Short mmCIF file of C-alpha atoms and ligand atoms in Angstrom, two decimals:
data_model
loop_
_atom_site.label_atom_id
_atom_site.label_comp_id
_atom_site.label_asym_id
_atom_site.label_seq_id
_atom_site.Cartn_x
_atom_site.Cartn_y
_atom_site.Cartn_z
CA MET A 1 8.99 33.23 23.24
CA ASP A 2 8.29 36.59 22.15
CA CYS A 3 6.89 37.50 18.90
CA LYS A 4 10.12 38.88 17.44
CA THR A 5 11.83 35.39 17.99
CA ALA A 6 8.94 33.77 16.63
CA LEU A 7 8.96 35.73 13.55
CA ALA A 8 12.77 35.37 12.95
CA LEU A 9 12.15 31.37 13.40
CA LEU A 10 9.26 30.93 10.58
CA GLU A 11 11.27 30.18 7.57
CA PRO A 12 13.63 27.78 9.18
CA TYR A 13 10.68 26.20 10.77
CA LEU A 14 9.16 25.77 7.40
CA ASP A 15 12.48 24.63 5.94
CA ASN A 16 12.63 22.12 8.83
CA GLU A 17 15.82 23.47 9.98
CA LEU A 18 14.81 24.23 13.77
CA ASP A 19 15.71 21.39 16.58
CA ARG A 20 12.88 19.85 18.31
CA ALA A 21 12.90 22.22 21.17
CA ASP A 22 12.77 25.38 19.15
CA ALA A 23 10.24 23.92 16.83
CA ARG A 24 7.85 22.96 20.07
CA GLU A 25 8.52 26.39 21.29
CA LEU A 26 7.49 28.42 18.37
CA GLU A 27 4.46 25.96 17.67
CA ALA A 28 3.32 26.80 21.47
CA HIS A 29 3.87 30.60 20.86
CA VAL A 30 1.84 30.28 17.34
CA ASP A 31 -1.06 28.39 19.16
CA THR A 32 -1.65 31.29 21.28
CA CYS A 33 -0.35 34.40 19.07
CA ALA A 34 -2.89 35.37 16.43
CA ASP A 35 -0.14 37.70 14.89
CA CYS A 36 2.45 35.03 14.51
CA ALA A 37 -0.09 32.61 13.30
CA ALA A 38 -1.15 34.96 10.66
CA ALA A 39 2.27 35.72 9.70
CA LEU A 40 3.05 31.81 9.30
CA THR A 41 0.03 31.32 7.29
CA ARG A 42 0.85 34.26 4.99
CA LEU A 43 4.46 32.89 4.54
CA GLY A 44 3.18 29.31 3.68
CA ASP A 45 0.81 30.53 1.30
CA LEU A 46 3.54 32.81 -0.36
CA ARG A 47 5.73 29.45 -0.59
CA GLN A 48 2.67 27.61 -1.90
CA SER A 49 2.09 30.11 -4.79
CA LEU A 50 5.85 30.24 -5.43
CA ARG A 51 5.77 26.41 -6.21
CA ASP A 52 2.47 26.72 -8.20
CA GLN A 53 3.21 25.88 -11.85
CA THR A 54 0.39 27.80 -13.06
CA LEU A 55 1.98 30.92 -11.69
CA ARG A 56 5.19 30.51 -13.32
CA HIS A 57 6.50 32.48 -16.26
CA THR A 58 8.79 31.78 -18.79
CA ALA A 59 11.93 34.06 -18.04
CA PRO A 60 12.75 36.55 -21.16
CA PRO A 61 16.30 36.02 -22.39
CA GLU A 62 17.44 39.01 -21.03
CA LEU A 63 16.81 37.70 -17.36
CA ARG A 64 18.05 34.28 -18.06
CA LYS A 65 21.65 36.17 -19.19
CA ARG A 66 21.51 38.23 -16.07
CA ILE A 67 20.83 35.07 -13.61
CA ARG A 68 23.25 33.36 -15.39
CA ALA A 69 26.07 36.06 -14.90
CA ALA A 70 24.95 36.40 -11.19
CA ALA A 71 25.40 32.78 -10.75
CA THR A 72 28.88 33.17 -12.11
CA GLY A 73 29.62 36.35 -9.99
CA GLU A 74 29.56 38.75 -12.90
CA LEU A 75 27.07 40.77 -10.82
CA PRO A 76 27.07 42.29 -7.60
CA SER A 77 25.97 39.91 -4.81
CA GLY A 78 22.68 41.66 -4.51
CA ALA A 79 21.41 40.81 -7.81
CA ALA A 80 21.65 37.36 -7.20
CA LEU A 81 18.57 34.95 -6.64
CA SER A 82 17.99 33.12 -3.51
CA PRO A 83 17.37 29.63 -4.08
CA ARG A 84 15.50 29.28 -0.94
CA SER A 85 12.57 31.42 -2.45
CA ALA A 86 11.83 28.76 -4.81
CA SER A 87 11.95 25.72 -2.34
CA ARG A 88 9.18 23.26 -2.48
CA TRP A 89 6.57 23.89 -0.05
CA THR A 90 3.53 21.45 0.64
CA MET A 91 2.88 21.88 4.33
CA PRO A 92 -0.47 23.64 5.37
CA PRO A 93 0.22 26.55 7.93
CA TRP A 94 0.65 25.88 11.44
CA SER A 95 -2.47 27.47 12.27
CA ARG A 96 -4.74 25.55 10.28
CA LEU A 97 -2.89 22.29 11.64
CA ALA A 98 -3.62 23.69 15.20
CA ALA A 99 -7.13 24.15 14.45
CA ALA A 100 -7.34 20.65 13.12
CA CYS A 101 -6.08 18.77 15.96
CA VAL A 102 -7.91 21.13 18.51
CA LEU A 103 -11.35 20.32 16.67
CA ALA A 104 -10.74 16.48 16.07
CA PHE A 105 -10.08 14.83 19.23
CA GLY A 106 -12.38 14.13 22.08
CA ALA A 107 -11.75 11.56 24.75
CA GLY A 108 -11.32 7.60 24.51
CA GLY A 109 -7.98 7.08 23.05
CA VAL A 110 -5.78 4.20 24.31
CA SER A 111 -3.04 3.38 26.68
CA VAL A 112 0.83 3.58 26.40
CA HIS A 113 1.86 7.28 26.20
CA LEU A 114 4.33 7.75 23.50
CA TRP A 115 4.18 11.38 25.02
CA ASN A 116 5.55 10.86 28.30
CA SER A 117 4.50 13.95 30.86
CA GLY A 118 1.45 14.59 33.06
CA GLN A 119 -0.71 15.57 30.35
CA SER A 120 -4.31 14.68 30.02
CA PRO A 121 -5.30 12.13 27.79
CA ALA A 122 -6.77 14.70 25.47
CA ALA A 123 -3.68 16.68 25.42
CA VAL A 124 -1.81 13.71 24.57
CA GLN A 125 -4.08 13.12 21.73
CA THR A 126 -3.64 16.55 20.24
CA GLN A 127 -0.06 16.34 20.42
CA VAL A 128 0.48 13.13 18.90
CA ALA A 129 -2.05 14.21 16.16
CA ARG A 130 0.12 17.40 15.64
CA ASP A 131 3.08 15.40 15.20
CA LEU A 132 1.65 13.14 12.94
CA PHE A 133 0.39 15.84 10.74
CA ALA A 134 3.52 17.66 11.10
CA SER A 135 5.68 14.84 10.14
CA HIS A 136 3.41 13.83 7.04
CA TRP A 137 3.77 17.86 5.90
CA ARG A 138 7.35 17.77 6.53
CA ALA A 139 7.97 14.77 4.52
CA LEU A 140 6.09 16.08 1.68
CA ALA A 141 7.84 19.16 1.85
CA ALA A 142 11.35 17.40 1.59
CA ALA A 143 12.90 16.59 -1.52
CA THR A 144 11.76 13.08 -0.93
CA PRO A 145 9.39 11.79 1.91
CA VAL A 146 11.36 8.34 2.26
CA ASP A 147 14.75 7.41 3.88
CA VAL A 148 15.08 4.03 2.15
CA VAL A 149 13.75 4.10 -1.45
CA SER A 150 12.38 0.80 -2.35
CA SER A 151 9.15 -1.12 -3.80
CA ASP A 152 10.89 -4.14 -2.40
CA ARG A 153 9.39 -5.18 1.22
CA HIS A 154 12.70 -7.30 1.54
CA THR A 155 14.76 -4.23 1.40
CA VAL A 156 12.36 -2.19 3.37
CA LYS A 157 11.76 -4.39 6.61
CA PRO A 158 15.51 -5.02 7.18
CA TRP A 159 16.33 -1.31 7.10
CA PHE A 160 14.30 -0.81 10.19
CA ALA A 161 16.00 -3.49 12.05
CA GLY A 162 17.81 -2.02 14.91
CA LYS A 163 16.25 1.41 14.13
CA VAL A 164 12.82 0.87 15.75
CA ALA A 165 11.75 -1.64 18.68
CA GLU A 166 10.17 -3.83 16.48
CA SER A 167 10.08 -3.90 12.57
CA PRO A 168 6.82 -3.36 11.18
CA LEU A 169 5.13 -5.71 8.58
CA VAL A 170 5.74 -4.73 5.38
CA ARG A 171 3.61 -5.43 2.32
CA ASP A 172 3.45 -3.83 -1.39
CA PHE A 173 -0.05 -3.10 -2.31
CA ALA A 174 0.76 -2.23 -6.01
CA GLU A 175 -1.74 -4.80 -7.26
CA GLN A 176 -4.31 -3.14 -5.19
CA GLY A 177 -3.45 0.47 -6.46
CA PHE A 178 -1.26 1.37 -3.37
CA ALA A 179 2.49 0.74 -4.26
CA LEU A 180 4.94 0.68 -1.69
CA VAL A 181 7.70 3.71 -2.03
CA GLY A 182 9.97 3.15 0.72
CA GLY A 183 10.20 3.85 4.59
CA ARG A 184 11.61 6.62 6.86
CA LEU A 185 12.17 6.91 10.57
CA ASP A 186 9.95 9.63 12.40
CA TYR A 187 9.10 10.92 15.90
CA VAL A 188 5.93 11.08 17.76
CA GLY A 189 6.39 12.42 21.24
CA ASP A 190 9.88 11.18 22.27
CA GLU A 191 9.24 7.93 20.54
CA ARG A 192 10.70 7.12 17.17
CA LEU A 193 8.41 5.29 14.63
CA ALA A 194 8.47 3.39 11.48
CA VAL A 195 6.66 5.00 8.49
CA LEU A 196 5.99 3.07 5.63
CA VAL A 197 5.38 5.11 2.44
CA TYR A 198 2.95 4.43 -0.33
CA ARG A 199 1.66 5.95 -3.43
CA HIS A 200 -1.93 5.73 -4.97
CA GLY A 201 -2.07 8.21 -7.93
CA GLN A 202 -0.86 11.44 -6.92
CA HIS A 203 -1.33 11.03 -3.13
CA VAL A 204 1.73 10.13 -1.01
CA ILE A 205 0.50 7.91 2.13
CA ASP A 206 2.47 7.66 5.36
CA VAL A 207 1.53 4.59 7.51
CA PHE A 208 2.83 5.30 11.06
CA VAL A 209 3.67 2.04 13.00
CA ALA A 210 3.88 1.84 16.66
CA PRO A 211 6.59 0.81 18.05
CA GLY A 212 5.40 -2.60 19.47
CA ALA A 213 2.38 -4.89 19.74
CA GLY A 214 1.88 -3.48 23.34
CA SER A 215 2.36 0.06 22.35
CA ALA A 216 -0.44 2.28 21.19
CA LEU A 217 -0.94 5.40 19.22
CA MET A 218 -3.27 7.84 21.16
CA VAL A 219 -5.06 9.39 18.16
CA GLU A 220 -8.79 8.91 16.83
CA VAL A 221 -9.59 9.51 13.23
CA ALA A 222 -9.29 13.04 12.19
CA GLU A 223 -10.07 14.98 9.21
CA GLN A 224 -9.04 18.71 8.13
CA HIS A 225 -8.42 20.68 4.97
CA GLY A 226 -8.35 17.30 3.05
CA TYR A 227 -5.85 15.60 5.18
CA SER A 228 -6.72 12.65 7.43
CA LEU A 229 -5.44 10.43 10.08
CA THR A 230 -6.93 6.77 10.20
CA PRO A 231 -5.91 4.48 12.93
CA VAL A 232 -5.37 1.01 11.92
CA ARG A 233 -3.65 -2.27 12.82
CA LEU A 234 -0.70 -3.39 10.81
CA GLY A 235 -0.03 -6.77 11.80
CA ASP A 236 -0.40 -6.79 15.43
CA GLN A 237 1.10 -3.38 15.70
CA PRO A 238 -1.03 -0.32 16.13
CA ALA A 239 -0.59 2.09 13.18
CA VAL A 240 -2.12 5.39 12.04
CA ILE A 241 -2.73 6.20 8.25
CA VAL A 242 -2.05 9.73 7.22
CA SER A 243 -2.67 10.94 3.89
CA ASP A 244 -5.12 13.49 1.66
CA MET A 245 -7.09 10.72 -0.06
CA ASP A 246 -10.74 11.03 -0.30
CA ARG A 247 -12.96 9.33 2.11
CA GLU A 248 -13.63 6.23 -0.01
CA GLU A 249 -9.96 5.61 -0.94
CA ARG A 250 -9.19 6.01 2.73
CA SER A 251 -11.33 3.12 3.85
CA ARG A 252 -10.26 0.98 0.98
CA PHE A 253 -6.71 1.54 1.93
CA ALA A 254 -7.43 1.01 5.69
CA GLN A 255 -8.86 -2.27 4.83
CA ILE A 256 -6.06 -3.66 2.48
CA VAL A 257 -3.80 -2.50 5.46
CA ARG A 258 -5.93 -4.17 8.30
CA SER A 259 -6.14 -7.40 6.17
CA ALA A 260 -2.37 -7.72 5.48
CA GLN A 261 -0.80 -10.77 6.72
ZN1 LIG B 301 3.60 36.40 18.23
#
């Protein structure tokens, strides 16, 4: 991919509008191209500042009037505001994500390749971690981070049936301060995983659950820019917690997940 193509794809990438192949190609380019990495960072920062409440100003009445007029087609189209410019944005720029992954992983991950190719274990770990972070951030940037919204485990568990090889253990930990919000499906490598979504105060927590007891998520503890990956077991399935909780909250939640029955 050349820089011209990459730059044209940054916006749709951030809007999660690229198919997986294009997204991968763009990520590969951004990993090796400082210019495009910088452009992605700028774009990410710009979007973040757009949704930062503290930077918002109350529109003067005259502007409101003009916007309303534009919306109803009474002004030339060039005067209309793009709704995209105000879209939600919480995903840190790719360049930081890439740095996080490269820094965080050494050797020593476990078995089954969710990422099937001839890559080295370290490369697989990097890619798995990247997928986990990217999935978490994309979910945060979406209107809602869940596909099935429910605090009732009896709703969430059956929802996964037939969608993943093995439905995960679903528990609500609201009493311990971690409320079940719902679930969604996401991809790590070519594997579709169940994701359980919890909320703790302002934190949205994803628990990615490997497809079966015999499978593994090749990933180690990682922490970068306030986000972290914590491998755990949920019931008899390997899982990874992704969140921006601090170390103490994180280990408390990991403990709760591990002891769930
Ligand atoms: Zn480039």
